[in-house]
Structure formats: structure tokens, C-alpha cells
Coordinates of N, CA, C and O in Angstrom, one line a residue:
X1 N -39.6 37.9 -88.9 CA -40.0 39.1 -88.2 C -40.7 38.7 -86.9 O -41.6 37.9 -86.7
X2 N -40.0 39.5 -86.0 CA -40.6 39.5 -84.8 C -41.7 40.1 -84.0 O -42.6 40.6 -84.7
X3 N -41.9 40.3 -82.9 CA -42.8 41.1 -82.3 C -41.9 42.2 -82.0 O -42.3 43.3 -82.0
X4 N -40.8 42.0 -81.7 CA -40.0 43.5 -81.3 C -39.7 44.3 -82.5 O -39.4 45.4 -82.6
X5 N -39.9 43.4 -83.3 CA -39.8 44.2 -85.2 C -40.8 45.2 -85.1 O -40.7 46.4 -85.2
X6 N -42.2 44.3 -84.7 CA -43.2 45.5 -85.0 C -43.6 46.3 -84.1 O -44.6 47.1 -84.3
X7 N -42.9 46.2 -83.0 CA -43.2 47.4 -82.2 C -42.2 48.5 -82.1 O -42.4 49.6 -81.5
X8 N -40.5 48.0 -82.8 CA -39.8 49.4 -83.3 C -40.5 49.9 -84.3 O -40.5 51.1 -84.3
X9 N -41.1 49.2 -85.2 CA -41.3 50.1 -86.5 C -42.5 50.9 -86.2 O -42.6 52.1 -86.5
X10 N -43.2 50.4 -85.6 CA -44.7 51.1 -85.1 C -44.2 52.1 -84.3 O -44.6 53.2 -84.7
X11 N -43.3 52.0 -82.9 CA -43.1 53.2 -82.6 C -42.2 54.5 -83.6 O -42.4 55.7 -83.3
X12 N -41.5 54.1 -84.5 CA -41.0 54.8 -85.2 C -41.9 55.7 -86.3 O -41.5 56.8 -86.5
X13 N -42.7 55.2 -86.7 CA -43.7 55.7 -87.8 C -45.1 56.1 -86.6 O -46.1 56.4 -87.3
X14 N -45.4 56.2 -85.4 CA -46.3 56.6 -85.0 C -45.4 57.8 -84.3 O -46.2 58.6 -83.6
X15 N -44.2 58.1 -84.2 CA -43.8 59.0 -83.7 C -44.6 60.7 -84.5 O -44.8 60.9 -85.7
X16 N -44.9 61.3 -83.4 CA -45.2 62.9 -84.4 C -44.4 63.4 -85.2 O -43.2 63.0 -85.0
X17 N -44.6 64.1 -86.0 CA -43.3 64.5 -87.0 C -44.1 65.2 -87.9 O -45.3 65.3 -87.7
X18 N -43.3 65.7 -89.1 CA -44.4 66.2 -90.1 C -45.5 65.8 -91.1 O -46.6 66.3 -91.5
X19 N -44.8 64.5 -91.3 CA -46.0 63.9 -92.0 C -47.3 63.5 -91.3 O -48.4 63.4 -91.9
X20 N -47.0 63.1 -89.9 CA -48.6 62.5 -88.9 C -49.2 64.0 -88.8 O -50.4 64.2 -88.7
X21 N -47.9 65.1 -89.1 CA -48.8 66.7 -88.6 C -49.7 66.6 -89.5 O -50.9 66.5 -89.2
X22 N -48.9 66.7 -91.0 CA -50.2 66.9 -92.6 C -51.2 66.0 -92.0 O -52.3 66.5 -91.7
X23 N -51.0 64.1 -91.9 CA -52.4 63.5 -91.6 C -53.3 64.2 -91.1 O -54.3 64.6 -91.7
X24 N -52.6 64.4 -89.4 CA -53.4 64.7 -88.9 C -54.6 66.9 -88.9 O -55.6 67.5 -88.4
X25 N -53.8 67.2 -89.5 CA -54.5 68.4 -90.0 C -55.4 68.3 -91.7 O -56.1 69.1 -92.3
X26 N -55.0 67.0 -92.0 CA -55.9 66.7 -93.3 C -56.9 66.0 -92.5 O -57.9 66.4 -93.2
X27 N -57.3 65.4 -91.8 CA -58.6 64.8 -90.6 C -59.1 65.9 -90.3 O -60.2 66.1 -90.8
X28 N -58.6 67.1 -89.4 CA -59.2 68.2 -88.9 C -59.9 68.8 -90.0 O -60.8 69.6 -89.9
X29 N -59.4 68.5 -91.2 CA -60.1 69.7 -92.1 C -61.1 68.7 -93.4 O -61.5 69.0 -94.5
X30 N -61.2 67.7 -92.9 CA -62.5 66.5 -93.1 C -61.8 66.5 -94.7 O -62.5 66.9 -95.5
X31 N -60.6 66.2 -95.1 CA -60.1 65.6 -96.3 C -60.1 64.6 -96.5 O -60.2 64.3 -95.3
X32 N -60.0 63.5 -97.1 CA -60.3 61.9 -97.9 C -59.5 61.3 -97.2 O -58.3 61.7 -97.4
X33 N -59.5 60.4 -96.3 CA -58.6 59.5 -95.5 C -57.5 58.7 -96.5 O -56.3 58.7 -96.5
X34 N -58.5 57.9 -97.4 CA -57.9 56.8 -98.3 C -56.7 57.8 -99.2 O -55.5 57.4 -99.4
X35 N -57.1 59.1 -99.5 CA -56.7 59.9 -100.6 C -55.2 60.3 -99.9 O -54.2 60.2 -100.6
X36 N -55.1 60.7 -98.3 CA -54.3 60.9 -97.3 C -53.1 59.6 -97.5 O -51.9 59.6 -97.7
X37 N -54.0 58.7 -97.3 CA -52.8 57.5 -96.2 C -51.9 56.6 -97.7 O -50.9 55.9 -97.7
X38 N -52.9 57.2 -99.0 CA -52.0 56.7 -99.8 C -50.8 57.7 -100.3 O -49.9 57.1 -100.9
X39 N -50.6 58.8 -100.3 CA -50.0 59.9 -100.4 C -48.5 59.6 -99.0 O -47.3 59.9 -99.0
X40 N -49.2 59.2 -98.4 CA -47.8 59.0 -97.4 C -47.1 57.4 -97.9 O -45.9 57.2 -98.0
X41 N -47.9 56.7 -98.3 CA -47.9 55.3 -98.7 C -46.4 55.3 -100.0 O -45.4 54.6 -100.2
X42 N -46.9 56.6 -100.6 CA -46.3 56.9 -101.9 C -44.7 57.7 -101.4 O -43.6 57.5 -101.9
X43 N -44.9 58.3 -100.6 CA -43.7 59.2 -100.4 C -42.7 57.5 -99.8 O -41.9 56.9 -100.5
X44 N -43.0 57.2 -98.3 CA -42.4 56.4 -97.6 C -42.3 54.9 -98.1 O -41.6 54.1 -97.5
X45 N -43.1 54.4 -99.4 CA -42.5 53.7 -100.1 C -41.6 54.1 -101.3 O -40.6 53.4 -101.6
X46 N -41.8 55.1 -101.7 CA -40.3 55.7 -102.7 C -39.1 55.9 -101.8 O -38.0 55.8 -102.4
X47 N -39.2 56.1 -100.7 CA -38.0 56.6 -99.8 C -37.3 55.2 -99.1 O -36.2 55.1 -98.6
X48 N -38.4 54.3 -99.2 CA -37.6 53.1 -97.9 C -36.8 52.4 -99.8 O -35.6 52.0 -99.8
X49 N -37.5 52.4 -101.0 CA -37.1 51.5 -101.9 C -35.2 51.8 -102.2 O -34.2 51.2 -102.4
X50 N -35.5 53.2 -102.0 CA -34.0 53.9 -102.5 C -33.1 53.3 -101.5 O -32.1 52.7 -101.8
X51 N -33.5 53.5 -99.7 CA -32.6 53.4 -98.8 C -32.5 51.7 -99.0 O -31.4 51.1 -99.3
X52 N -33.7 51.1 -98.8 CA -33.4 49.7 -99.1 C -32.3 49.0 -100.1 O -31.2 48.4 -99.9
X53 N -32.8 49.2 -100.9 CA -31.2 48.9 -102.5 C -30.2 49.4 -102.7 O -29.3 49.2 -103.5
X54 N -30.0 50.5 -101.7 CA -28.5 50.9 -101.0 C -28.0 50.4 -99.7 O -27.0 50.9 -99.3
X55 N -28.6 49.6 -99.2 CA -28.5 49.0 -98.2 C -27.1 47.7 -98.2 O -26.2 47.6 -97.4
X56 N -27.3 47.0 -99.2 CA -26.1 46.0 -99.3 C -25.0 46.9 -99.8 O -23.9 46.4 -99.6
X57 N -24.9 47.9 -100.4 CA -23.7 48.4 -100.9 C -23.1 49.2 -99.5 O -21.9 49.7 -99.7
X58 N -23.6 49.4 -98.4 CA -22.9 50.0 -97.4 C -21.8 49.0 -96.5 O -21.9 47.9 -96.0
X59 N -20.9 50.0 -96.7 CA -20.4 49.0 -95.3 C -20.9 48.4 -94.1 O -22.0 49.0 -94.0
X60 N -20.8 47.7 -93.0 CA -21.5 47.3 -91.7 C -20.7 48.3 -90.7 O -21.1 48.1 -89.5
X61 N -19.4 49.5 -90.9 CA -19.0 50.5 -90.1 C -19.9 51.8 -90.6 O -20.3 52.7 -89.8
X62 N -20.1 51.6 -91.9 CA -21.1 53.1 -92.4 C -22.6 52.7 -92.3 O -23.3 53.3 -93.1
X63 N -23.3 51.8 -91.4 CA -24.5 51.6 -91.5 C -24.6 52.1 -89.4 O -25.4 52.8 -88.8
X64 N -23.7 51.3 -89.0 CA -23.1 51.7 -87.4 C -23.2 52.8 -87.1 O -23.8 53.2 -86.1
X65 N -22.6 53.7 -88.2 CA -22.3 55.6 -87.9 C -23.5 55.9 -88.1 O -23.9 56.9 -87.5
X66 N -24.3 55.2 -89.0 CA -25.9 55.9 -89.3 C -26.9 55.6 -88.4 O -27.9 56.3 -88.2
X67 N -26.4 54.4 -87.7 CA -27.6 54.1 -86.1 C -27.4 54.8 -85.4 O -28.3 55.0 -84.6
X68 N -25.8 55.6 -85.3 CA -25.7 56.5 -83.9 C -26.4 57.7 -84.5 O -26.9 58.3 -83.6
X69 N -26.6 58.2 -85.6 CA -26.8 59.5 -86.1 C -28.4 59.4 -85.8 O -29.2 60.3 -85.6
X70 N -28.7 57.8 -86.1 CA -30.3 57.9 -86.2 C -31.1 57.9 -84.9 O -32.3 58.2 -84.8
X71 N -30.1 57.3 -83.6 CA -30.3 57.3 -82.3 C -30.4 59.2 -82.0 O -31.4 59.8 -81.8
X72 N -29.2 59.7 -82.0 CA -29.2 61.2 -81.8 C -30.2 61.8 -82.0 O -30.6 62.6 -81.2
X73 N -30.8 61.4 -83.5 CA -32.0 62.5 -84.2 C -33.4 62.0 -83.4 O -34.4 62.7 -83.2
X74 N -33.3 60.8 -83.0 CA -34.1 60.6 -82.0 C -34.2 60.9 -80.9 O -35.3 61.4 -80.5
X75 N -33.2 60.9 -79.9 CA -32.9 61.5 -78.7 C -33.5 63.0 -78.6 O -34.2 63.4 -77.7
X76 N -33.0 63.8 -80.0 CA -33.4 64.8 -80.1 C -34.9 65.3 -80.1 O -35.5 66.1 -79.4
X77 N -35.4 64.4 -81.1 CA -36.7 64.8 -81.1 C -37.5 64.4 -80.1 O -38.4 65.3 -79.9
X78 N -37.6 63.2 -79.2 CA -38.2 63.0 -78.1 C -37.8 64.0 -77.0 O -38.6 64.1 -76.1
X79 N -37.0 64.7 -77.0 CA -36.5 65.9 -75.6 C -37.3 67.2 -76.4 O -37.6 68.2 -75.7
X80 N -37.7 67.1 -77.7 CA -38.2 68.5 -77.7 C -40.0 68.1 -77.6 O -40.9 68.8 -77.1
X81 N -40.1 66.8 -78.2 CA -41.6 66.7 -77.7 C -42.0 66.7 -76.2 O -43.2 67.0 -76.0
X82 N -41.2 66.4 -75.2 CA -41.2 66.0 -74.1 C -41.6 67.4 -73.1 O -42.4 67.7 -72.3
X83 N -40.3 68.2 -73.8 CA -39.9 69.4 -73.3 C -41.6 70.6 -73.6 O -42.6 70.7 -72.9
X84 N -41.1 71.1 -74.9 CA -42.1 72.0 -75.1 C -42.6 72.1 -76.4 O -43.4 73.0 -76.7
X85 N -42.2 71.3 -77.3 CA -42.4 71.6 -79.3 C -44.0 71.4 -79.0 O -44.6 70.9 -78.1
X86 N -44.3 72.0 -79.9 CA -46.3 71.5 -79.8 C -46.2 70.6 -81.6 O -45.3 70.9 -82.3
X87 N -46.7 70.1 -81.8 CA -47.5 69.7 -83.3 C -47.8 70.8 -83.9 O -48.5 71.6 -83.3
X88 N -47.4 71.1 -85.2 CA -47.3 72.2 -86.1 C -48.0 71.6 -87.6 O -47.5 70.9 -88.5
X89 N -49.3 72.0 -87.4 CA -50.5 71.7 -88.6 C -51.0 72.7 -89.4 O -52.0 73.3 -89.0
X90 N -50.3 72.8 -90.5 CA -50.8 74.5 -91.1 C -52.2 74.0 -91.9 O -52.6 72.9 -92.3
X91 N -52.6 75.1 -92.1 CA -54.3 75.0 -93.2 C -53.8 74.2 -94.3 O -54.2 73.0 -94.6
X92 N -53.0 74.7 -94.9 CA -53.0 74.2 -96.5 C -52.0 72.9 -96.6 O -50.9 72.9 -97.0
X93 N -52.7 71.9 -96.1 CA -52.0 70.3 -96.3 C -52.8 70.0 -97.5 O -53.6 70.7 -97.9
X94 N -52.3 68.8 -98.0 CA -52.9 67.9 -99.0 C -52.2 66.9 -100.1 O -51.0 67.0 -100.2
X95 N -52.9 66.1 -100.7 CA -52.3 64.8 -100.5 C -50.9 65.0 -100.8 O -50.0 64.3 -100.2
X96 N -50.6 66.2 -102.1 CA -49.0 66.2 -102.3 C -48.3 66.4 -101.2 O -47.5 65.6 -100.7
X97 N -48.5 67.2 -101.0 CA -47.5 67.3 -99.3 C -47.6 66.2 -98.6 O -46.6 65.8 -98.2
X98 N -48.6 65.7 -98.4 CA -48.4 64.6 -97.5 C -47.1 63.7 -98.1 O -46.1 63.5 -97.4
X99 N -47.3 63.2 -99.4 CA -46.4 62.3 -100.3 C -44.6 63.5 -100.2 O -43.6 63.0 -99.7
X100 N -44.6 64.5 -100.7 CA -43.7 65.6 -100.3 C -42.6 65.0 -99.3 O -41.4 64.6 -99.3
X101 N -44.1 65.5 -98.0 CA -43.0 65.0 -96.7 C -42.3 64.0 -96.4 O -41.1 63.9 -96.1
X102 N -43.3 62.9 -96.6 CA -43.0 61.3 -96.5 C -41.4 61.0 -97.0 O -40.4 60.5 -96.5
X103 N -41.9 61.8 -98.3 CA -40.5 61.4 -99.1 C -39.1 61.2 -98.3 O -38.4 60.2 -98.1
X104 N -39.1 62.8 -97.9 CA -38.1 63.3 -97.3 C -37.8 63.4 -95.8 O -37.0 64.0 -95.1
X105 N -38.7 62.7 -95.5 CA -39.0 62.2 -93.8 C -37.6 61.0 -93.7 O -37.3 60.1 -94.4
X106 N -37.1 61.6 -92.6 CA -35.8 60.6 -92.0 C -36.7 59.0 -91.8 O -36.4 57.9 -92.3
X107 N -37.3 59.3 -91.1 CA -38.2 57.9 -90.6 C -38.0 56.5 -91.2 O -37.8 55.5 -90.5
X108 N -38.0 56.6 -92.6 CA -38.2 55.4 -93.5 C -36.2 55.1 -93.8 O -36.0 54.0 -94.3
X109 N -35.4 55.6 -93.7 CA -33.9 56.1 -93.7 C -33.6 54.7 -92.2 O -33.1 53.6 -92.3
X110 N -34.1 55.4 -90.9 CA -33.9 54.6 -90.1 C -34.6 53.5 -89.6 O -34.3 53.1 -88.5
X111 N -35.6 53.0 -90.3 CA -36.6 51.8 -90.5 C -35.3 50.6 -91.4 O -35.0 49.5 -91.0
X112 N -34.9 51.3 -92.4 CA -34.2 50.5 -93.7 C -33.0 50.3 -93.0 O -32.5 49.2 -93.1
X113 N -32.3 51.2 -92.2 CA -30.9 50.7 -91.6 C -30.4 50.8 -90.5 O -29.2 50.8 -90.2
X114 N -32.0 50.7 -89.5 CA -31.4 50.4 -88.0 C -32.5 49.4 -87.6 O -32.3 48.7 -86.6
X115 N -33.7 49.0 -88.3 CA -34.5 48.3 -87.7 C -34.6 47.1 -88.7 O -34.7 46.0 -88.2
X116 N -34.7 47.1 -90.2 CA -34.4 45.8 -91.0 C -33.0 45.2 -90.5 O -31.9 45.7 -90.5
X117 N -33.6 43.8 -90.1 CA -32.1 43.2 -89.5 C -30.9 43.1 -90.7 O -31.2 43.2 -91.9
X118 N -30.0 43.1 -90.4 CA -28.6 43.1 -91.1 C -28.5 41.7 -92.1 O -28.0 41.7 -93.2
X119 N -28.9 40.9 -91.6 CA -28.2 39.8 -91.6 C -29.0 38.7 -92.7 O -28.8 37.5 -92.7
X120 N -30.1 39.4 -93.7 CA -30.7 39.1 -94.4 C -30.3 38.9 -95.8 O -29.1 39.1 -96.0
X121 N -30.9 38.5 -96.8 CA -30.3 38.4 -98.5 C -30.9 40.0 -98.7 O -31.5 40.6 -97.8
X122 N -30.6 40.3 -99.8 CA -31.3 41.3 -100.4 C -32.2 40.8 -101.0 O -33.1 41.7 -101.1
X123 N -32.6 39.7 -101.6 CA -33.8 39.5 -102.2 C -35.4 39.4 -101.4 O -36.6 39.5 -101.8
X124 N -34.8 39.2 -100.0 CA -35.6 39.3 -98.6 C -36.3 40.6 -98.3 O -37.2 40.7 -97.5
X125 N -35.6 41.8 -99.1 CA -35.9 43.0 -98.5 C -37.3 43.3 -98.7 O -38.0 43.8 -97.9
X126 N -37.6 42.9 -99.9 CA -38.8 42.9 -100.2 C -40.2 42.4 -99.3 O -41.4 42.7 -99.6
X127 N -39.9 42.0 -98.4 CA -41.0 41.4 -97.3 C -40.5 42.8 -96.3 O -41.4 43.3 -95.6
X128 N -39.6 43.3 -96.3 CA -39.4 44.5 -95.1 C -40.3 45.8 -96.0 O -41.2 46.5 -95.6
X129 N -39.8 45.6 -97.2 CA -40.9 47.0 -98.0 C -42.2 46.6 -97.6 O -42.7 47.5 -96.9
X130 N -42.7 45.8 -97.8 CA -44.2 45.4 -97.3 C -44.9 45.8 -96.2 O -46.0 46.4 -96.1
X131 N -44.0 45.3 -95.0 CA -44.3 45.6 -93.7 C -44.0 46.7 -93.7 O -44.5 47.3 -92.7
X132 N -43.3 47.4 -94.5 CA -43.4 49.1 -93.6 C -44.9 50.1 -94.5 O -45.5 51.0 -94.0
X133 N -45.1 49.7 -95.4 CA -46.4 50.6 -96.2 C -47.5 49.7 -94.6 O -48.1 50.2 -93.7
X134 N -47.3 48.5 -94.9 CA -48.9 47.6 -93.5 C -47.9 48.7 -91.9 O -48.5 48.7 -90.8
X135 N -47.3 49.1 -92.0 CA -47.1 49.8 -90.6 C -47.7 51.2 -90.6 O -48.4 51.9 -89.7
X136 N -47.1 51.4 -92.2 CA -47.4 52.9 -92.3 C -48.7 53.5 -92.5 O -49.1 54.7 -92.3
X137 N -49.3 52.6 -92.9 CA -50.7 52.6 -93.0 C -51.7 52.6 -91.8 O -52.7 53.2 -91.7
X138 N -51.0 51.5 -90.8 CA -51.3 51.6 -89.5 C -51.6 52.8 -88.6 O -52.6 53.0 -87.9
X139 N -50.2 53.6 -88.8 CA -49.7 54.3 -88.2 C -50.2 55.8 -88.4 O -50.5 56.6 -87.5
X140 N -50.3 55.9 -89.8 CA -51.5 57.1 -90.5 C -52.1 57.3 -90.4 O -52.3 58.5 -90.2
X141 N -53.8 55.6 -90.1 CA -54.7 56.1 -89.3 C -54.8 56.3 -88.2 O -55.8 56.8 -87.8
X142 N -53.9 56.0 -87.2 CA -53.9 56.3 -85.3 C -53.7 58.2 -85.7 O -54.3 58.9 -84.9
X143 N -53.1 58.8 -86.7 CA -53.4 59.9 -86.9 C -54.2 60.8 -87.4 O -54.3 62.0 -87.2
X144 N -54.8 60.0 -88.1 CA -56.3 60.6 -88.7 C -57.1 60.5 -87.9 O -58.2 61.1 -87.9
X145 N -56.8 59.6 -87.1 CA -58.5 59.3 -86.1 C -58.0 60.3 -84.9 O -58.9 60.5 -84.0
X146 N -56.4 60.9 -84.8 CA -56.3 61.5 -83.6 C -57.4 63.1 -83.8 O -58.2 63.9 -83.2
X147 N -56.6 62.9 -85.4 CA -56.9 64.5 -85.5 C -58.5 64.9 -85.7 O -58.9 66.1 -85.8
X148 N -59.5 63.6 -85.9 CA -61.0 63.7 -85.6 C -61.1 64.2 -84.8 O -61.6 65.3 -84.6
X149 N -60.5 63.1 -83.8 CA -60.9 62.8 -82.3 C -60.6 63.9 -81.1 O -61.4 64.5 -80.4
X150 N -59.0 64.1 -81.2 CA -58.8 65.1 -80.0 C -58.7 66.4 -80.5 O -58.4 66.7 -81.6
X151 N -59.0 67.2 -79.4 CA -59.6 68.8 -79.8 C -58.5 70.0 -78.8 O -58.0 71.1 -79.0
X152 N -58.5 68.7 -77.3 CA -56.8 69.4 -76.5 C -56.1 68.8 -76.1 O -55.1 69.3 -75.5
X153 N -56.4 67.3 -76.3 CA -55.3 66.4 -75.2 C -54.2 66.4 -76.5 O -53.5 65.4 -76.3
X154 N -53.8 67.0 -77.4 CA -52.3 67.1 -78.2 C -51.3 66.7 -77.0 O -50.8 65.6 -76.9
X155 N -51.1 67.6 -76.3 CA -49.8 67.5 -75.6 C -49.6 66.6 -75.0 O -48.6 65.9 -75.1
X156 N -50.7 66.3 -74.1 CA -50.3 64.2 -73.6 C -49.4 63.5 -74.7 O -48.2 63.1 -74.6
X157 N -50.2 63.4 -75.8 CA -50.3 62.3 -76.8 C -48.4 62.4 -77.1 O -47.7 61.5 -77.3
X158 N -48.0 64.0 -77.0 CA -46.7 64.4 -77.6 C -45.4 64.0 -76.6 O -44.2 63.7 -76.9
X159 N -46.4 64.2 -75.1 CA -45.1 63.8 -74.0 C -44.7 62.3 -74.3 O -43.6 61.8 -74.4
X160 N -46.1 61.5 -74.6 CA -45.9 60.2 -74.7 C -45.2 59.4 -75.6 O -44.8 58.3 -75.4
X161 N -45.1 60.0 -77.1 CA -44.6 59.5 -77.9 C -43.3 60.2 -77.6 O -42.3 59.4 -77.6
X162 N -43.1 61.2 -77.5 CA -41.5 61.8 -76.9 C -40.6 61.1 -76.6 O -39.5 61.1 -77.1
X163 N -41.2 60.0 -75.1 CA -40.7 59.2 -74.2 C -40.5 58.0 -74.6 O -39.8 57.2 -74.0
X164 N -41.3 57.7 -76.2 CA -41.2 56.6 -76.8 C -40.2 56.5 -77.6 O -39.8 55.4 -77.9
X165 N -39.5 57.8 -78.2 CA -38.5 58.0 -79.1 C -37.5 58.0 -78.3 O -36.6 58.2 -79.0
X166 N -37.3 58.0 -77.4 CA -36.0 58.2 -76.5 C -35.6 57.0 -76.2 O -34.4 56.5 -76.2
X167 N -36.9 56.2 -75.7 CA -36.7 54.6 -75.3 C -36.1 53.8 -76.9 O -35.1 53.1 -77.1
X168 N -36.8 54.1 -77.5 CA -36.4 53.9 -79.0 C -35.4 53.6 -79.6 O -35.0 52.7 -80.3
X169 N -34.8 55.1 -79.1 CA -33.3 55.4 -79.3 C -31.9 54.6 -79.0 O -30.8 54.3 -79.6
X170 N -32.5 54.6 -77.5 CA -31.9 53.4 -76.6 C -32.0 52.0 -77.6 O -31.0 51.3 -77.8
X171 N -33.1 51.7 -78.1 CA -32.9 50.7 -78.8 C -32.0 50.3 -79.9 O -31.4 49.3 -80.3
X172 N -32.1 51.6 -80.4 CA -31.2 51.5 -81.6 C -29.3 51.3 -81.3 O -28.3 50.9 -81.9
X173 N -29.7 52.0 -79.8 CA -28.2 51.8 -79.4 C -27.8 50.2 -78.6 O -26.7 49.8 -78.7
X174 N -28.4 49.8 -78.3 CA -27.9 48.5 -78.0 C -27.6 47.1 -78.9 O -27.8 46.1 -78.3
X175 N -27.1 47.1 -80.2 CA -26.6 46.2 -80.6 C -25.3 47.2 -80.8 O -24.6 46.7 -81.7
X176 N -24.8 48.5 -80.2 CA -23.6 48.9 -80.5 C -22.9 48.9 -79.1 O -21.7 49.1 -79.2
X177 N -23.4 48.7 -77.9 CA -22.9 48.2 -76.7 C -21.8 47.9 -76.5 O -21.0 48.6 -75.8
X178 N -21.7 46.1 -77.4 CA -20.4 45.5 -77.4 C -19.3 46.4 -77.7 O -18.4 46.7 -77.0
X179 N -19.5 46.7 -79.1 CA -18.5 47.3 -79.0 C -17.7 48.9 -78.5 O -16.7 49.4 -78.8
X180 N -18.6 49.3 -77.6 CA -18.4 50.5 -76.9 C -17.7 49.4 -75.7 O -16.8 49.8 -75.0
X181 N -18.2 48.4 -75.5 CA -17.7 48.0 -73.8 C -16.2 47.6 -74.1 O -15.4 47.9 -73.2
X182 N -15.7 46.8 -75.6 CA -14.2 46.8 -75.8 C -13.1 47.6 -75.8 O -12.0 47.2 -76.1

């Protein structure tokens, strides 16, 4: 693992979305941090274990179609943060929802098959499960302390991760280059 490892995965899991919304509206309304970040812990480690151990049974053309799909949903989402989406935190969050969202959060989907390199055993995957709960964990609290902390700067915080998902995206698109330049 590299340093560019952990700063795709970090921008990927610090991107806004629904689950940093629950964090961060479970902070605003002074709920259990620990009680929070394991609830996401639970969702996005059930969700990367599934994508992970399906991972070798894919082909390397159906893993391809899923980086462009996972680049797209990115592109997408950084032009709406960028543009005008605000962060959408309703009252009634808590820890299930948090674990809920997680689950079903794309995020851990394109962690397992655009950012875990290709070219590993499967018995290896197990050091990638690891590092994504130590990211996601990371990443949970930069949301819990946002949602202490800021009271109006939201929309900065949203243009900027926006711009991070787009660059992102770009990332996900350049080991498909080559073969677009043939």
C-alpha cells in the first residue's frame, strides 16, 4: 500500500454523501461518537466483505465497466456538490441508520473494485478490509467533529470535496487510458 492508496480511499470515504450526513447530524444532536462510527464500521465492513469475495470471480472487462460506472457516479456527484446540492441531515438519525446507509452506500463497492489494486491474491484482501474500517473510521470522525464544529461554512466544505470527487474520478479513469488511446 501506497501513499496514493490512502489518499484515494480517504478522498473517497470523506466525500459527503449519506452516511457522513447521518454522522454528521448524529454530532449536531450530541449522540455517542463511539456508538456512531461503529454503526458505519458495521455497515461498510459488511458491504466491502461481500464486494471483496466477489472480487476474483469477476472478469478484468466486468471490473473495467464498473470503474467507468464508478467514475460517472462520481463525476456526478462532485457537479452536484459543486453546483448547488446542500448536505441533507434529517432529526431522526441513529446508529441503525447509520449502519443502514453504510451498507448500501456505493462508496465501499468502488473502494473494492477501483482502488484495491488488481493484481493481488485473494488471500491479501484481507489487509484491504482492514485499511478501509482504519479509513473509515478516519473519515467518520472528520465528520463528527465537522458537524460539532461548523454551524455555516457547510457549503465551502461541499464545493471542496465536490472538486475532490471529480479529480477522483479522473483517477479512476486513468489506468483505462491505454486502452481508449488503441
Amino acid at each position: 500500500m501506497d501513499t496514493r492508496f490512502f489518499l484515494e480511499a480517504f478522498l473517497l470515504f470523506v466525500a459527503p454523501g449519506p452516511t457522513n450526513a447521518l454522522l454528521m447530524a448524529g454530532a449536531v444532536k450530541r449522540e455517542k461518537a463511539v456508538k456512531l462510527l461503529a454503526a458505519q464500521a458495521c455497515g461498510y465492513g459488511i458491504a466491502s466483505a461481500c464486494w471483496l469475495s466477489l472480487r476474483p470471480l469477476m472478469s478484468p472487462d466486468a471490473i473495467q465497466i464498473l470503474r467507468l460506472v464508478a467514475a460517472g457516479w462520481l463525476v456526478i456527484l462532485g457537479l452536484r456538490l459543486t453546483a448547488s446540492a446542500r448536505i441533507n441531515a434529517s432529526k431522526n438519525d441513529d446508529a441503525l441508520s447509520v449502519a443502514a446507509t453504510s451498507l448500501l452506500n456505493p462508496k465501499p463497492f468502488i473502494y473494492c473494485l477501483a482502488i484495491v489494486p488488481m493484481n493481488i491474491e485473494p488471500r491479501a484482501l484481507g489487509i484491504f478490509w482492514i485499511a478501509l474500517l482504519g479509513i473509515t473510521a478516519a473519515t467518520g470522525s472528520v465528520w463528527l467533529l465537522l458537524g460539532r464544529r461548523l454551524s455555516g461554512g457547510k457549503r465551502l466544505v461541499e464545493r471542496v470535496v465536490g472538486a475532490a470527487l471529480i479529480a477522483f474520478a479522473l483517477l479512476l479513469l486513468r489506468p483505462l487510458v491505454p486502452f481508449v488511446a488503441t
